[in-house]
XYZ file of C-alpha atoms in Angstrom:
449
model
C 283.168 188.996 74.786
C 279.868 188.485 76.456
C 280.064 184.761 75.878
C 280.990 182.900 79.079
C 281.692 179.580 77.439
C 285.155 178.708 76.323
C 285.382 179.290 72.619
C 287.408 177.049 70.299
C 290.224 178.807 68.396
C 288.338 178.314 65.174
C 285.341 180.268 66.374
C 287.596 183.064 67.707
C 289.244 183.364 64.256
C 285.936 183.368 62.428
C 284.376 186.011 64.696
C 287.417 188.269 64.242
C 287.401 187.723 60.456
C 283.702 188.689 60.360
C 284.453 191.777 62.531
C 287.167 192.943 60.102
C 284.796 192.353 57.171
C 282.186 194.482 58.989
C 284.868 197.240 59.576
C 285.689 197.173 55.882
C 282.019 197.534 54.998
C 281.753 200.409 57.425
C 284.665 202.219 55.695
C 283.199 201.544 52.263
C 279.762 202.673 53.398
C 281.163 206.073 54.629
C 283.026 206.457 51.319
C 279.862 205.931 49.292
C 277.813 208.245 51.567
C 280.504 210.931 51.295
C 280.705 210.486 47.479
C 277.014 211.425 47.395
C 278.227 215.010 48.161
C 275.195 215.888 50.266
C 276.658 215.405 53.752
C 278.467 212.699 55.589
C 278.054 210.864 58.945
C 278.477 212.807 62.169
C 281.575 210.846 63.187
C 283.210 211.680 59.833
C 282.034 215.316 59.486
C 285.045 217.050 61.046
C 287.532 214.694 59.349
C 285.784 215.359 56.029
C 286.072 219.182 56.374
C 289.783 218.911 57.194
C 290.386 216.658 54.190
C 288.803 219.224 51.922
C 291.261 221.916 52.986
C 294.521 219.922 53.465
C 296.522 217.413 51.413
C 295.230 214.691 53.834
C 292.678 212.247 52.549
C 289.488 211.389 54.499
C 291.033 208.028 55.424
C 294.204 209.564 56.751
C 292.317 212.174 58.823
C 290.076 209.375 60.141
C 293.113 207.302 61.136
C 294.738 210.241 62.950
C 291.497 211.178 64.724
C 290.820 207.600 65.862
C 294.400 207.182 66.967
C 293.994 210.267 69.076
C 290.791 208.902 70.602
C 292.615 205.620 71.466
C 295.374 207.534 73.234
C 292.840 209.694 75.036
C 291.222 206.490 76.429
C 294.567 205.609 78.029
C 294.853 209.094 79.556
C 291.177 208.998 80.803
C 291.280 205.391 82.311
C 294.796 205.473 83.612
C 297.845 203.168 83.334
C 296.417 200.379 85.526
C 293.378 200.001 83.259
C 295.643 200.045 80.200
C 297.783 197.246 81.668
C 294.694 195.120 82.306
C 293.206 195.768 78.870
C 296.314 196.421 76.829
C 295.596 193.986 74.058
C 292.007 195.169 73.485
C 293.031 198.804 73.417
C 296.000 198.354 71.125
C 293.912 196.311 68.712
C 292.059 199.539 67.984
C 295.007 200.723 65.929
C 294.926 197.961 63.316
C 291.161 198.145 63.245
C 291.442 201.821 62.552
C 294.009 201.298 59.853
C 291.713 198.858 58.038
C 288.722 201.170 58.452
C 290.592 204.202 57.210
C 292.132 202.330 54.315
C 288.747 201.125 53.157
C 287.424 204.705 53.224
C 290.200 205.860 50.887
C 290.102 202.731 48.735
C 286.332 203.124 48.371
C 286.503 206.822 47.450
C 289.335 206.098 44.923
C 287.282 203.400 43.259
C 284.082 205.435 43.251
C 285.666 208.371 41.426
C 286.016 206.175 38.288
C 282.264 205.745 38.141
C 280.811 208.896 39.783
C 281.662 212.541 38.975
C 282.833 214.813 41.738
C 279.550 216.650 41.701
C 276.837 214.121 40.806
C 273.280 215.098 39.926
C 270.916 215.183 42.888
C 269.078 211.907 41.919
C 272.480 210.118 41.670
C 273.403 211.672 45.009
C 270.319 210.223 46.639
C 270.982 206.776 45.132
C 274.577 206.843 46.446
C 273.279 207.924 49.814
C 270.821 205.046 49.948
C 273.519 202.514 48.816
C 276.057 203.833 51.310
C 273.539 203.766 54.138
C 272.633 200.185 53.355
C 276.304 199.107 53.279
C 276.792 200.855 56.624
C 273.722 199.196 58.135
C 274.987 195.768 56.898
C 278.422 196.384 58.342
C 276.979 197.510 61.715
C 274.786 194.342 61.852
C 277.838 192.138 61.195
C 279.786 193.933 63.958
C 277.030 193.056 66.433
C 277.044 189.418 65.155
C 280.777 189.123 65.544
C 280.653 190.574 69.059
C 284.437 190.726 69.558
C 285.670 194.347 69.796
C 284.894 198.053 69.794
C 285.797 200.688 67.266
C 287.772 203.663 68.667
C 284.869 206.196 68.595
C 282.693 203.851 70.642
C 285.513 202.840 73.065
C 286.348 206.544 73.730
C 282.800 207.393 74.594
C 282.585 204.388 76.908
C 285.840 205.460 78.626
C 284.564 209.021 79.059
C 281.190 207.809 80.390
C 283.110 205.549 82.943
C 285.179 208.506 84.110
C 282.297 210.934 84.247
C 279.956 208.294 85.688
C 277.315 209.347 83.192
C 275.041 207.166 81.054
C 276.618 206.111 77.711
C 273.818 207.532 75.621
C 274.100 211.117 77.004
C 277.878 211.161 76.600
C 277.455 209.836 73.072
C 275.010 212.581 72.252
C 277.353 215.229 73.502
C 280.277 213.703 71.638
C 278.498 213.551 68.298
C 276.964 216.994 68.778
C 280.483 218.344 69.426
C 281.801 216.748 66.204
C 279.003 218.202 64.173
C 279.405 221.681 65.633
C 283.227 221.464 65.110
C 282.628 220.550 61.468
C 280.345 223.499 61.017
C 282.783 225.945 62.684
C 285.778 224.542 60.773
C 284.038 224.842 57.401
C 282.863 228.355 58.133
C 286.365 229.509 59.138
C 288.069 227.677 56.299
C 285.672 229.100 53.672
C 285.578 232.685 55.067
C 282.072 232.029 56.434
C 280.702 231.418 52.877
C 279.399 227.801 53.245
C 278.953 224.807 55.581
C 280.606 221.528 54.406
C 280.089 217.985 55.434
C 276.781 218.548 57.194
C 273.723 218.568 54.878
C 270.428 216.824 54.272
C 272.361 213.609 53.556
C 273.482 213.537 57.156
C 269.892 213.634 58.360
C 268.531 211.215 55.736
C 271.293 208.699 56.295
C 270.964 208.845 60.153
C 267.205 208.420 60.020
C 267.278 205.480 57.505
C 270.248 203.497 58.797
C 268.691 202.753 62.171
C 265.633 201.013 60.700
C 267.798 199.146 58.230
C 269.864 197.735 61.097
C 266.692 196.733 62.952
C 265.517 194.915 59.875
C 268.811 193.122 59.142
C 270.025 192.237 62.642
C 267.286 189.799 63.698
C 267.778 187.944 60.326
C 271.564 187.871 60.468
C 272.292 187.244 64.143
C 270.702 183.763 64.484
C 272.419 182.555 61.323
C 275.804 183.935 62.501
C 275.447 182.176 65.887
C 274.497 178.886 64.258
C 277.601 179.132 62.189
C 279.947 180.186 65.005
C 278.769 177.486 67.464
C 278.379 174.592 65.060
C 281.512 172.928 66.625
C 280.059 172.786 70.133
C 276.285 172.156 69.746
C 275.753 171.333 73.450
C 276.580 174.892 74.464
C 274.588 176.505 71.646
C 271.023 177.747 71.700
C 270.852 177.773 67.912
C 271.770 174.306 66.771
C 270.546 171.874 64.114
C 268.255 170.152 66.567
C 270.691 167.311 67.563
C 270.226 167.633 71.273
C 270.622 171.344 72.098
C 267.035 172.407 71.497
C 264.597 172.191 74.381
C 260.869 172.370 74.244
C 259.539 175.975 74.675
C 256.086 177.549 74.774
C 255.938 181.250 73.917
C 252.868 183.210 74.873
C 251.943 186.426 73.119
C 248.891 188.127 74.612
C 246.622 191.066 74.649
C 246.486 193.072 77.874
C 243.950 191.723 80.168
C 243.908 188.134 78.859
C 245.712 186.738 81.923
C 248.750 185.604 79.911
C 251.098 185.615 82.925
C 248.763 183.548 85.114
C 248.167 181.125 82.265
C 251.907 180.856 81.642
C 252.545 180.000 85.295
C 249.831 177.389 85.190
C 251.361 175.742 82.075
C 254.836 175.681 83.609
C 253.491 174.083 86.792
C 251.586 171.369 84.892
C 254.535 170.656 82.564
C 257.175 171.096 85.308
C 258.875 173.559 83.070
C 260.706 176.747 84.084
C 258.529 179.902 83.870
C 260.315 182.940 82.525
C 258.675 186.271 83.078
C 260.117 188.308 85.951
C 263.186 185.992 85.976
C 263.654 186.913 82.284
C 263.889 190.567 83.281
C 266.788 189.702 85.600
C 268.495 187.767 82.813
C 268.087 190.653 80.422
C 269.308 193.184 82.963
C 272.404 191.065 83.506
C 272.981 190.803 79.701
C 272.492 194.545 79.149
C 274.297 195.582 82.327
C 271.295 197.621 83.537
C 269.120 197.711 86.619
C 266.152 195.376 86.558
C 263.803 198.331 87.096
C 265.111 199.932 83.852
C 264.440 196.726 81.926
C 260.984 196.185 83.419
C 260.019 199.789 82.428
C 260.844 199.030 78.794
C 258.764 195.821 78.573
C 257.374 195.590 75.085
C 257.798 199.260 74.533
C 259.773 201.537 72.174
C 260.522 205.098 73.236
C 259.928 207.756 70.604
C 263.486 208.756 69.695
C 264.045 212.480 69.240
C 265.148 213.518 65.762
C 268.384 215.009 66.989
C 269.301 211.716 68.680
C 268.757 209.854 65.415
C 270.865 212.410 63.507
C 273.657 212.473 66.017
C 273.859 208.700 66.611
C 277.080 207.169 65.375
C 275.886 204.340 63.150
C 279.370 202.972 62.696
C 279.282 201.301 66.106
C 277.600 198.060 67.136
C 273.871 198.550 67.776
C 273.872 197.025 71.287
C 276.460 199.641 72.435
C 274.964 202.604 70.681
C 272.779 205.511 71.839
C 269.385 203.836 71.848
C 268.464 202.020 74.964
C 265.517 200.177 73.353
C 267.800 198.807 70.698
C 270.329 197.737 73.380
C 267.549 196.049 75.323
C 266.251 194.231 72.181
C 269.679 192.721 71.563
C 270.103 191.871 75.216
C 266.609 190.307 75.301
C 267.188 188.176 72.233
C 270.507 186.886 73.783
C 268.925 186.264 77.169
C 265.943 184.386 75.668
C 268.170 182.213 73.483
C 270.523 181.380 76.378
C 267.534 180.524 78.668
C 265.975 178.334 76.008
C 269.292 176.510 75.554
C 269.402 175.526 79.196
C 266.129 173.687 79.529
C 262.349 173.454 78.749
C 260.556 176.699 79.604
C 257.463 178.835 79.172
C 258.207 182.418 77.993
C 255.779 185.277 78.118
C 256.071 188.190 75.616
C 259.255 189.969 74.442
C 259.018 188.513 70.926
C 260.165 185.074 72.013
C 258.094 183.521 69.236
C 260.246 185.224 66.682
C 263.537 185.081 68.439
C 263.251 181.321 68.810
C 261.570 180.730 65.472
C 264.320 178.321 64.392
C 263.483 175.954 67.380
C 261.528 173.037 65.970
C 260.120 172.300 69.463
C 258.760 175.778 69.989
C 254.961 176.202 70.258
C 253.856 179.750 69.492
C 250.559 180.738 71.126
C 248.602 183.959 70.760
C 245.961 184.786 73.472
C 243.131 187.322 72.830
C 239.687 188.146 74.276
C 236.859 190.595 73.781
C 236.823 193.825 75.714
C 234.157 192.743 78.203
C 236.237 189.768 79.394
C 239.403 191.828 79.625
C 237.663 194.594 81.576
C 236.357 192.040 84.048
C 239.805 190.468 84.356
C 241.516 193.783 84.939
C 238.949 194.705 87.657
C 239.384 191.385 89.466
C 243.148 190.901 89.257
C 244.620 194.406 88.747
C 241.927 196.331 90.642
C 241.486 198.750 87.750
C 238.198 200.475 86.915
C 236.889 200.505 83.405
C 238.470 203.763 82.346
C 241.938 202.868 83.633
C 241.753 199.336 82.168
C 240.801 200.685 78.722
C 243.719 203.159 78.770
C 246.097 200.381 79.851
C 244.805 198.032 77.141
C 245.275 200.725 74.524
C 248.756 201.715 75.762
C 250.170 198.270 76.234
C 248.725 196.651 73.069
C 249.827 199.615 71.036
C 253.406 199.575 72.414
C 253.686 195.767 72.036
C 252.464 195.997 68.432
C 255.009 198.719 67.675
C 257.847 196.715 69.252
C 256.890 193.651 67.189
C 256.587 195.627 63.929
C 259.795 197.559 64.539
C 262.049 194.545 65.290
C 260.399 191.706 63.386
C 258.648 193.539 60.519
C 255.360 191.756 61.263
C 251.924 192.507 62.722
C 251.490 191.204 66.244
C 247.926 190.020 65.708
C 248.556 188.214 62.410
C 247.548 184.562 63.055
C 250.213 183.383 60.549
C 252.827 184.176 63.231
C 251.500 181.476 65.546
C 250.826 177.789 65.868
C 247.725 178.327 68.043
C 245.412 181.327 68.529
C 242.965 181.127 71.476
C 240.110 183.274 72.631
C 240.496 183.120 76.374
C 237.212 184.922 76.876
C 235.248 182.168 75.054
C 237.228 179.094 76.106
C 238.349 180.125 79.573
C 241.815 179.688 81.045
C 241.503 176.046 82.008
C 240.372 174.942 78.566
C 243.112 177.106 76.931
C 245.717 175.464 79.218
C 244.541 171.938 78.180
C 244.488 172.846 74.456
C 247.992 174.359 74.609
C 249.395 171.238 76.403
C 247.653 168.851 73.975
C 248.934 170.797 70.903
C 252.374 171.121 72.404
C 252.649 167.325 72.930
C 251.400 166.676 69.397
C 253.999 168.981 67.927
C 256.783 167.390 69.934
C 255.673 163.921 68.728
C 255.636 165.088 65.107
C 259.113 166.651 65.401
C 260.486 163.550 67.132
C 259.002 161.313 64.511
C 260.435 163.335 61.721
């Protein structure tokens, strides 16, 4: 668990129940995707091929395969590691049993409604339904935040032993499974066909990621509110009875001086200013170097198609292949923890959406015309006009993509904010006064209510 607070037994039970529900949904999702008969997920591809040519069901082959992965973890990490983490590792067996049982139960139930070889439109509908169920299950696994499934745990163990980044080991692992499925199917069919890997594998992989990104920001705050309702003083998502602190979030265009304005606000209000410090908090949450986090500020890398295809979407998002996704989850957690500890001013990183349930949050958007921003960049960043324009284009575009990807909104939509200010027209000092005045008015209204 990443939570440092002492959890009550009721919360532990609820989180584990939710995790098992998520595992069941994952098994059902794989069953529905497989029933579409146009390919299955990378992690299931080899198991599926074996199930087609033996008396074993897909659920049984999945259980055996995941059991082998759990035993391999012990061999890779050694007896001492196993002694220290025995319970967590042994819990993978019952988790796998539930997961495998749901795959077989799902496939058994589906065959009453869907023929063995459905028409192509029906196959696409099944693929879409199964992908959504998988995405929902993945999102709930992240919300529960209690355990790992065997495939993920094995890759983590291997990356620890090889001292390689999780993402690269994960890519190699999934690629190996897909290649193994192809070779197995060719050998078992006398090189007549490839089974288990088809267009459904690609379509499902490409679609499940965006579904998770759409669902997760909506589910996670609600789950945390539910889990932490017994102990509101340690929760950053409470009902407003003492755990919420006043927060100002600043979203800005490049060259508006958002950081400097944020520092000035924090000084005047005697609040904590979270910018570079937030990077340290996110790095700690994500277990990454601060330089790696800083390099990803407000930016999404363009994922290669093969990474999207090979990613195992049956594992929690924050432990999966994509570093931007992991950093988003870590950022959300770090921001919520920081906002739960005291009043603060936060610049960027989607804090306005992550903390949208905080009644004492003031969401501010800063913008300016190009002439003002060019002058600001020249004075404060020592950039000439051509460099400043390129930086404005690059940063504004990447921040907008980040906002749209994870929150499903346009960054410059005024409906996202309580206050939109033209820094170039009003000037930093006037903006600072307006923000403070509006902030105090909002606090008074919330307190009166």
